[in-house]
């Protein structure tokens, strides 16, 4: 699917409504990690450089539809001023009379950052009236919030509908280049690495990619549903009983197509996540009763790393264990390192955002990987072959 690009837009003297993803972590009222703010800078420079003025809108955290001063975008405005090296006006709200006045007095080259969209319930509800207020006096819409593009929120879908469609920002364009172009006909062998807790989220990804895949590596909590289906004991590990049949069918389909499916050969077990002092590694066919599998073992890391490094394209989504709690992060770190090593020798490596992207960033490996997505849920939907509602709205007709 192709979407209008910024290079198609007539920007001179126009007022742009830019939906960005400035949902950054805050600590003591300051931006703790400015990666997402940096991410939108190229699009801002492009828009301003081509004669537009830009109203920037974003959400931050989960204020639940009401004003929460701890989740204000004010610290983001300060950081954005530093990064852009120019004045950024900060609006006290995202809609209303005062914001309207600020918007109507904008001149080409001006930047105005609106307050947190989610201070209003209309944002998440996709409310039409709220969207109309957001669209107020804007000439065109640009979406650079890839990580929220699977949500039909007012600023994501309502505003472009009202403005007759819109344009993909540079960050969104780069995500689409990877997920829709490069991965459409990947260089083979093509390996998919899946982990995380939810089997239900990942099964549609395997189903969609099955025809072009060569290897599937399954770790994380989701592996236990597959292992149980194969008749192995999994103790108290996470399982989705209602997905046993689907897991069995995937393995059968994969076998029928000559796709290798690798499951963990060894598992790090403990009675619970808070008893890491009792953790130990056991073979996958000898999991003890009453304990939980919380990470893949080092033998599995070695096997998976070998497959990753002998692939031409690798896509990874989902941690290999409960990576938030050491020592159950070792498997995830091992896979992140294998991805980096593979990249160094020419494999095209893609990390599908969310937890796996966090693990890669924590290991300081971002720069060595082919592409790290800014959207976990959104990239998963693209890998499932779904069109993202906010991107579909860019093609829309005026309402
Ligand atoms: P998901 O959103 O499905 O990608 O799941 C991510 C979550 O899976 C993370 O919070 C991990 O802690 C969790 N996870 C990974 N491996 C396991 C496991 N073996 N048991 C329980 N939770 C896990």
Short mmCIF file of C-alpha atoms and ligand atoms in Angstrom, two decimals, residues 195-199 201-202 219-222 224 237-238 273 292-295 317-324 355 380, ligand 1:
data_model
loop_
_atom_site.label_atom_id
_atom_site.label_comp_id
_atom_site.label_asym_id
_atom_site.label_seq_id
_atom_site.Cartn_x
_atom_site.Cartn_y
_atom_site.Cartn_z
CA UNK A 195 8.98 -14.30 21.87
CA UNK A 196 6.95 -12.48 24.48
CA UNK A 197 3.93 -13.60 26.39
CA UNK A 198 1.06 -13.66 23.92
CA UNK A 199 0.82 -16.48 21.40
CA UNK A 201 -0.63 -11.82 18.87
CA UNK A 202 2.13 -13.68 17.09
CA UNK A 219 11.26 -18.35 22.69
CA UNK A 220 9.67 -16.40 25.54
CA UNK A 221 6.46 -17.37 27.30
CA UNK A 222 4.79 -18.25 24.00
CA UNK A 224 5.43 -23.20 26.25
CA UNK A 237 4.83 -21.91 32.76
CA UNK A 238 2.65 -19.52 30.83
CA UNK A 273 9.92 -14.44 39.18
CA UNK A 292 7.93 -21.75 35.73
CA UNK A 293 10.05 -21.37 32.61
CA UNK A 294 11.24 -17.76 32.73
CA UNK A 295 13.96 -17.57 30.06
CA UNK A 317 9.62 -9.45 17.91
CA UNK A 318 9.22 -10.27 21.60
CA UNK A 319 11.62 -10.96 24.48
CA UNK A 320 13.00 -14.47 25.08
CA UNK A 321 12.16 -14.36 28.79
CA UNK A 322 11.02 -12.11 31.62
CA UNK A 323 13.74 -9.66 30.62
CA UNK A 324 12.58 -6.98 33.06
CA UNK A 355 10.14 -4.83 24.47
CA UNK A 380 3.27 -6.37 14.53
P1 LIG B 1 4.31 -9.56 24.49
O1 LIG B 1 3.60 -8.26 24.73
O2 LIG B 1 3.39 -10.68 24.12
O3 LIG B 1 5.44 -9.40 23.47
O4 LIG B 1 4.98 -9.99 25.86
C1 LIG B 1 6.02 -9.28 26.48
C2 LIG B 1 6.15 -9.81 27.89
O5 LIG B 1 6.40 -11.20 27.83
C3 LIG B 1 7.30 -9.22 28.70
O6 LIG B 1 6.75 -8.40 29.69
C4 LIG B 1 7.99 -10.44 29.30
O7 LIG B 1 8.26 -10.32 30.68
C5 LIG B 1 6.97 -11.54 29.06
N1 LIG B 1 7.59 -12.86 29.00
C6 LIG B 1 8.58 -13.28 28.22
N2 LIG B 1 8.92 -14.55 28.48
C7 LIG B 1 8.11 -14.97 29.48
C8 LIG B 1 7.98 -16.19 30.21
N3 LIG B 1 8.76 -17.23 29.94
N4 LIG B 1 7.04 -16.25 31.16
C9 LIG B 1 6.25 -15.18 31.44
N5 LIG B 1 6.32 -14.00 30.78
C10 LIG B 1 7.26 -13.89 29.81
#
